[in-house]
PDB file of C-alpha atoms in Angstrom:
ATOM      1  CA  UNK A 514     -45.902  18.715  -8.131  1.00 61.00           C
ATOM      2  CA  UNK A 515     -47.344  15.439  -8.755  1.00 81.00           C
ATOM      3  CA  UNK A 516     -50.571  14.644  -6.580  1.00 90.00           C
ATOM      4  CA  UNK A 517     -49.881  11.372  -4.393  1.00 95.00           C
ATOM      5  CA  UNK A 518     -53.454  10.520  -4.077  1.00 98.00           C
ATOM      6  CA  UNK A 519     -54.994   9.239  -7.225  1.00 97.00           C
ATOM      7  CA  UNK A 520     -58.980   8.505  -7.346  1.00 97.00           C
ATOM      8  CA  UNK A 521     -59.443   5.490  -9.620  1.00 97.00           C
ATOM      9  CA  UNK A 522     -62.648   4.214 -11.467  1.00 95.00           C
ATOM     10  CA  UNK A 523     -63.822   0.820 -10.195  1.00 91.00           C
ATOM     11  CA  UNK A 524     -62.439  -1.998 -12.103  1.00 91.00           C
ATOM     12  CA  UNK A 525     -58.987  -0.251 -13.765  1.00 94.00           C
ATOM     13  CA  UNK A 526     -56.705  -2.075 -11.229  1.00 91.00           C
ATOM     14  CA  UNK A 527     -56.309  -0.459  -7.977  1.00 93.00           C
ATOM     15  CA  UNK A 528     -56.007  -3.556  -5.893  1.00 90.00           C
ATOM     16  CA  UNK A 529     -53.599  -5.463  -8.485  1.00 92.00           C
ATOM     17  CA  UNK A 530     -51.283  -2.205  -8.317  1.00 95.00           C
ATOM     18  CA  UNK A 531     -51.671  -2.107  -4.448  1.00 94.00           C
ATOM     19  CA  UNK A 532     -50.948  -5.738  -4.350  1.00 93.00           C
ATOM     20  CA  UNK A 533     -47.623  -5.495  -6.911  1.00 95.00           C
ATOM     21  CA  UNK A 534     -46.023  -2.426  -5.168  1.00 96.00           C
ATOM     22  CA  UNK A 535     -44.896  -2.148  -1.894  1.00 94.00           C
ATOM     23  CA  UNK A 536     -44.888   1.601  -2.146  1.00 94.00           C
ATOM     24  CA  UNK A 537     -48.448   1.749  -3.268  1.00 96.00           C
ATOM     25  CA  UNK A 538     -51.390   1.730  -1.032  1.00 96.00           C
ATOM     26  CA  UNK A 539     -54.834   0.792  -2.640  1.00 96.00           C
ATOM     27  CA  UNK A 540     -56.987   2.373   0.471  1.00 96.00           C
ATOM     28  CA  UNK A 541     -60.513   0.945  -0.256  1.00 91.00           C
ATOM     29  CA  UNK A 542     -63.277   2.710   1.181  1.00 92.00           C
ATOM     30  CA  UNK A 543     -65.990   0.043   1.798  1.00 87.00           C
ATOM     31  CA  UNK A 544     -64.257  -1.364   5.066  1.00 86.00           C
ATOM     32  CA  UNK A 545     -64.078   1.915   6.445  1.00 91.00           C
ATOM     33  CA  UNK A 546     -68.047   2.623   5.238  1.00 90.00           C
ATOM     34  CA  UNK A 547     -69.215  -0.909   6.603  1.00 86.00           C
ATOM     35  CA  UNK A 548     -68.538  -3.389   9.173  1.00 79.00           C
ATOM     36  CA  UNK A 549     -66.901  -6.401   7.487  1.00 73.00           C
ATOM     37  CA  UNK A 550     -65.820  -8.140  10.584  1.00 71.00           C
ATOM     38  CA  UNK A 551     -68.404 -10.815   9.983  1.00 68.00           C
ATOM     39  CA  UNK A 552     -67.629 -11.893   6.654  1.00 65.00           C
ATOM     40  CA  UNK A 553     -65.121 -13.867   5.126  1.00 61.00           C
ATOM     41  CA  UNK A 554     -62.437 -11.817   2.919  1.00 57.00           C
ATOM     42  CA  UNK A 555     -62.575 -13.690   0.135  1.00 60.00           C
ATOM     43  CA  UNK A 556     -66.140 -12.814  -0.130  1.00 58.00           C
ATOM     44  CA  UNK A 557     -65.465  -9.179  -0.429  1.00 54.00           C
ATOM     45  CA  UNK A 558     -66.126  -8.107  -3.838  1.00 55.00           C
ATOM     46  CA  UNK A 559     -69.411  -9.950  -3.401  1.00 53.00           C
ATOM     47  CA  UNK A 560     -70.512  -7.877  -0.296  1.00 58.00           C
ATOM     48  CA  UNK A 561     -70.153  -4.299  -2.770  1.00 57.00           C
ATOM     49  CA  UNK A 562     -73.809  -3.254  -2.646  1.00 58.00           C
ATOM     50  CA  UNK A 563     -75.108  -6.083  -0.499  1.00 58.00           C
ATOM     51  CA  UNK A 564     -78.152  -4.448   1.580  1.00 62.00           C
ATOM     52  CA  UNK A 565     -77.293  -6.281   4.759  1.00 65.00           C
ATOM     53  CA  UNK A 566     -74.068  -4.407   5.209  1.00 71.00           C
ATOM     54  CA  UNK A 567     -73.831  -2.634   8.483  1.00 80.00           C
ATOM     55  CA  UNK A 568     -72.795   0.820   8.246  1.00 85.00           C
ATOM     56  CA  UNK A 569     -69.880   2.421  10.298  1.00 87.00           C
ATOM     57  CA  UNK A 570     -71.044   5.075  12.283  1.00 90.00           C
ATOM     58  CA  UNK A 571     -67.374   6.743  12.222  1.00 94.00           C
ATOM     59  CA  UNK A 572     -67.555   7.389   8.252  1.00 95.00           C
ATOM     60  CA  UNK A 573     -66.032   9.362   6.746  1.00 96.00           C
ATOM     61  CA  UNK A 574     -63.885  10.653   9.326  1.00 96.00           C
ATOM     62  CA  UNK A 575     -62.350   6.961   9.750  1.00 96.00           C
ATOM     63  CA  UNK A 576     -61.098   7.022   6.371  1.00 97.00           C
ATOM     64  CA  UNK A 577     -60.081  10.491   6.021  1.00 98.00           C
ATOM     65  CA  UNK A 578     -57.893   9.459   9.177  1.00 98.00           C
ATOM     66  CA  UNK A 579     -56.756   6.366   7.624  1.00 98.00           C
ATOM     67  CA  UNK A 580     -55.644   8.386   4.300  1.00 98.00           C
ATOM     68  CA  UNK A 581     -53.647  10.932   5.929  1.00 97.00           C
ATOM     69  CA  UNK A 582     -51.883   7.998   7.664  1.00 98.00           C
ATOM     70  CA  UNK A 583     -51.373   6.033   4.332  1.00 98.00           C
ATOM     71  CA  UNK A 584     -50.180   9.637   2.673  1.00 97.00           C
ATOM     72  CA  UNK A 585     -47.366   9.862   5.322  1.00 97.00           C
ATOM     73  CA  UNK A 586     -46.087   6.349   4.813  1.00 97.00           C
ATOM     74  CA  UNK A 587     -46.852   5.329   0.896  1.00 96.00           C
ATOM     75  CA  UNK A 588     -45.531   6.894  -2.451  1.00 94.00           C
ATOM     76  CA  UNK A 589     -48.995   6.620  -3.648  1.00 96.00           C
ATOM     77  CA  UNK A 590     -52.210   6.254  -2.340  1.00 98.00           C
ATOM     78  CA  UNK A 591     -55.091   5.017  -4.665  1.00 98.00           C
ATOM     79  CA  UNK A 592     -58.586   5.670  -3.505  1.00 98.00           C
ATOM     80  CA  UNK A 593     -62.060   4.872  -5.318  1.00 95.00           C
ATOM     81  CA  UNK A 594     -63.823   7.140  -7.592  1.00 94.00           C
ATOM     82  CA  UNK A 595     -66.673   7.631  -5.757  1.00 92.00           C
ATOM     83  CA  UNK A 596     -68.286  11.172  -5.458  1.00 93.00           C
ATOM     84  CA  UNK A 597     -68.193  10.998  -1.693  1.00 95.00           C
ATOM     85  CA  UNK A 598     -64.256  10.102  -1.692  1.00 97.00           C
ATOM     86  CA  UNK A 599     -63.582  12.877  -4.171  1.00 97.00           C
ATOM     87  CA  UNK A 600     -65.677  15.492  -2.249  1.00 97.00           C
ATOM     88  CA  UNK A 601     -63.921  14.692   0.894  1.00 97.00           C
ATOM     89  CA  UNK A 602     -60.582  14.860  -0.767  1.00 98.00           C
ATOM     90  CA  UNK A 603     -61.620  18.249  -2.304  1.00 97.00           C
ATOM     91  CA  UNK A 604     -63.112  19.510   0.959  1.00 97.00           C
ATOM     92  CA  UNK A 605     -60.103  18.638   2.861  1.00 97.00           C
ATOM     93  CA  UNK A 606     -57.675  20.286   0.302  1.00 97.00           C
ATOM     94  CA  UNK A 607     -55.871  16.807  -0.446  1.00 97.00           C
ATOM     95  CA  UNK A 608     -54.359  16.979  -3.961  1.00 97.00           C
ATOM     96  CA  UNK A 609     -55.646  14.149  -6.265  1.00 97.00           C
ATOM     97  CA  UNK A 610     -55.582  13.365  -9.777  1.00 97.00           C
ATOM     98  CA  UNK A 611     -58.938  11.502 -11.123  1.00 97.00           C
ATOM     99  CA  UNK A 612     -58.526   8.506 -13.662  1.00 97.00           C
ATOM    100  CA  UNK A 613     -61.567   7.674 -15.592  1.00 96.00           C
ATOM    101  CA  UNK A 614     -62.046   5.076 -18.282  1.00 95.00           C
ATOM    102  CA  UNK A 615     -62.747   5.942 -22.033  1.00 95.00           C
ATOM    103  CA  UNK A 616     -65.982   4.942 -23.212  1.00 94.00           C
ATOM    104  CA  UNK A 617     -64.437   2.261 -25.214  1.00 94.00           C
ATOM    105  CA  UNK A 618     -63.629   0.620 -21.825  1.00 93.00           C
ATOM    106  CA  UNK A 619     -66.835  -0.562 -21.026  1.00 92.00           C
ATOM    107  CA  UNK A 620     -67.098  -4.017 -22.322  1.00 92.00           C
ATOM    108  CA  UNK A 621     -63.616  -4.668 -20.619  1.00 93.00           C
ATOM    109  CA  UNK A 622     -64.727  -3.610 -17.376  1.00 93.00           C
ATOM    110  CA  UNK A 623     -68.130  -5.463 -17.483  1.00 92.00           C
ATOM    111  CA  UNK A 624     -66.014  -8.601 -17.997  1.00 93.00           C
ATOM    112  CA  UNK A 625     -63.843  -7.733 -14.916  1.00 91.00           C
ATOM    113  CA  UNK A 626     -66.537  -7.183 -12.741  1.00 90.00           C
ATOM    114  CA  UNK A 627     -68.294 -10.485 -13.385  1.00 90.00           C
ATOM    115  CA  UNK A 628     -64.973 -12.433 -13.358  1.00 91.00           C
ATOM    116  CA  UNK A 629     -64.171 -11.165 -10.008  1.00 86.00           C
ATOM    117  CA  UNK A 630     -67.493 -12.159  -8.374  1.00 84.00           C
ATOM    118  CA  UNK A 631     -69.142  -8.351  -8.030  1.00 83.00           C
ATOM    119  CA  UNK A 632     -72.406  -8.225  -6.578  1.00 81.00           C
ATOM    120  CA  UNK A 633     -74.814  -7.756  -9.431  1.00 84.00           C
ATOM    121  CA  UNK A 634     -76.487  -4.773  -8.264  1.00 82.00           C
ATOM    122  CA  UNK A 635     -73.159  -3.246  -8.329  1.00 83.00           C
ATOM    123  CA  UNK A 636     -72.483  -4.053 -11.725  1.00 89.00           C
ATOM    124  CA  UNK A 637     -76.054  -2.771 -12.605  1.00 89.00           C
ATOM    125  CA  UNK A 638     -75.418   0.694 -10.996  1.00 87.00           C
ATOM    126  CA  UNK A 639     -71.782   0.940 -12.271  1.00 89.00           C
ATOM    127  CA  UNK A 640     -73.488  -0.205 -15.910  1.00 87.00           C
ATOM    128  CA  UNK A 641     -76.272   2.639 -15.580  1.00 87.00           C
ATOM    129  CA  UNK A 642     -74.126   5.336 -14.450  1.00 87.00           C
ATOM    130  CA  UNK A 643     -71.092   4.918 -16.818  1.00 89.00           C
ATOM    131  CA  UNK A 644     -71.723   6.917 -19.738  1.00 88.00           C
ATOM    132  CA  UNK A 645     -73.084   9.725 -17.488  1.00 89.00           C
ATOM    133  CA  UNK A 646     -69.357  10.551 -16.257  1.00 89.00           C
ATOM    134  CA  UNK A 647     -67.958  13.273 -17.989  1.00 92.00           C
ATOM    135  CA  UNK A 648     -64.878  12.945 -19.154  1.00 93.00           C
ATOM    136  CA  UNK A 649     -64.413  16.456 -19.756  1.00 94.00           C
ATOM    137  CA  UNK A 650     -61.645  18.328 -17.819  1.00 94.00           C
ATOM    138  CA  UNK A 651     -64.064  21.276 -17.612  1.00 94.00           C
ATOM    139  CA  UNK A 652     -66.329  19.759 -15.666  1.00 94.00           C
ATOM    140  CA  UNK A 653     -64.021  18.963 -12.810  1.00 95.00           C
ATOM    141  CA  UNK A 654     -62.333  21.331 -10.369  1.00 94.00           C
ATOM    142  CA  UNK A 655     -59.367  18.619  -9.971  1.00 95.00           C
ATOM    143  CA  UNK A 656     -57.305  17.073 -12.877  1.00 95.00           C
ATOM    144  CA  UNK A 657     -58.393  14.077 -14.863  1.00 96.00           C
ATOM    145  CA  UNK A 658     -56.883  11.622 -16.891  1.00 96.00           C
ATOM    146  CA  UNK A 659     -58.521   9.261 -19.501  1.00 96.00           C
ATOM    147  CA  UNK A 660     -57.475   6.097 -19.998  1.00 95.00           C
ATOM    148  CA  UNK A 661     -58.233   4.024 -23.064  1.00 93.00           C
ATOM    149  CA  UNK A 662     -59.287   0.584 -23.229  1.00 92.00           C
ATOM    150  CA  UNK A 663     -55.980  -1.796 -23.682  1.00 89.00           C
ATOM    151  CA  UNK A 664     -54.132   0.639 -21.557  1.00 91.00           C
ATOM    152  CA  UNK A 665     -53.322  -0.616 -17.889  1.00 89.00           C
ATOM    153  CA  UNK A 666     -53.028   1.573 -14.842  1.00 93.00           C
ATOM    154  CA  UNK A 667     -49.625   0.564 -14.242  1.00 93.00           C
ATOM    155  CA  UNK A 668     -48.383   1.801 -17.721  1.00 91.00           C
ATOM    156  CA  UNK A 669     -50.304   5.031 -16.911  1.00 92.00           C
ATOM    157  CA  UNK A 670     -48.464   5.218 -13.912  1.00 93.00           C
ATOM    158  CA  UNK A 671     -45.234   4.610 -15.472  1.00 92.00           C
ATOM    159  CA  UNK A 672     -45.979   7.395 -18.243  1.00 91.00           C
ATOM    160  CA  UNK A 673     -47.009   9.739 -15.404  1.00 90.00           C
ATOM    161  CA  UNK A 674     -43.264   8.654 -13.775  1.00 90.00           C
ATOM    162  CA  UNK A 675     -44.870   7.280 -10.603  1.00 89.00           C
ATOM    163  CA  UNK A 676     -43.219   3.914 -11.354  1.00 89.00           C
ATOM    164  CA  UNK A 677     -39.983   3.089 -12.875  1.00 78.00           C
TER     165      UNK A 677
END
């Protein structure tokens, strides 16, 4: 059985896929971690890692509830690769697949972050951590897939049988 939940590294195309297919949900975690009611939605990417964000007191339970609802409503639910999100999935016995970019994907991702207006702090954090993420299956208690530079998330999902 294929997991319905896929944890995807930042910048690989969760939002693009979620916007393109009605049966796929891009369940971002930030709106559940932080109160974004006071910002213009077009500034969402700029708010990632912004120090002025207001934390939600009911995180992660609010996200877990939204995730369980999305699993019932969609064929596929895409979630971020954040360690705390993956731990939440694992702890709650929600099967998932973890998609990581190959090391050769870095320059492409960096360009994407800049083009979509990500906060420089977010870009710096991802830059500092990128090479420290293991690409070895033995380092994880859940299945991982490494996506190569030039390969799109949509192509991977077609290859895995999630999309036709």
